[in-house]
Coordinates of C-alpha atoms in Angstrom, one line a residue:
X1 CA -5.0 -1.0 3.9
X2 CA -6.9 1.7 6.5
X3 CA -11.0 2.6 4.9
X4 CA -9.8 5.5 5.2
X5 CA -6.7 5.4 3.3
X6 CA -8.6 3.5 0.4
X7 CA -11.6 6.8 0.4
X8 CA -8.9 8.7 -0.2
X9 CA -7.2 6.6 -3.1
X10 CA -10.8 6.0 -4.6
X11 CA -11.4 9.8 -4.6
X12 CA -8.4 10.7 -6.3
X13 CA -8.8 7.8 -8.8
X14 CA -12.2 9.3 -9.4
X15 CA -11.1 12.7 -9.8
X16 CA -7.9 11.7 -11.8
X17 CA -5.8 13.9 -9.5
X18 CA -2.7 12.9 -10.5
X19 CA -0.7 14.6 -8.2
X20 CA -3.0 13.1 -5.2
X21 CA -2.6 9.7 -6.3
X22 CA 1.2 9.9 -7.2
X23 CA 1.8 11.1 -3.2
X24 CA -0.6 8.7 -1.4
X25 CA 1.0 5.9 -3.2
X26 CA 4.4 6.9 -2.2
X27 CA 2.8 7.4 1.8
X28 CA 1.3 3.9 1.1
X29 CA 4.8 2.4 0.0
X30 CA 7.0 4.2 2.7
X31 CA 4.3 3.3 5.4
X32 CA 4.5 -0.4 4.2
X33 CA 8.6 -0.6 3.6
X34 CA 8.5 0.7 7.7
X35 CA 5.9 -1.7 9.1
X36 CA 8.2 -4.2 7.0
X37 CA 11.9 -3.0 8.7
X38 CA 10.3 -3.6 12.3

């Protein structure tokens, strides 16, 4: 996982911005699911 990716997910956690958290996990999970199909 990127630093800066996990900043991001740290921050969010922090803030408890659900909606933030809720679309970088489904950016980490489509980003993942692609580096897995190639």
């Amino acid at each position: 996982m990127p630093d800066w990716f996990k900043r991001q997910i740290e921050r969010a956690y922090y803030q408890k911005n659900i909606y933030e958290i809720k679309l970088l996990n489904q950016c980490w999970f489509k980003y993942k699911k692609k580096q897995t199909q190639e």
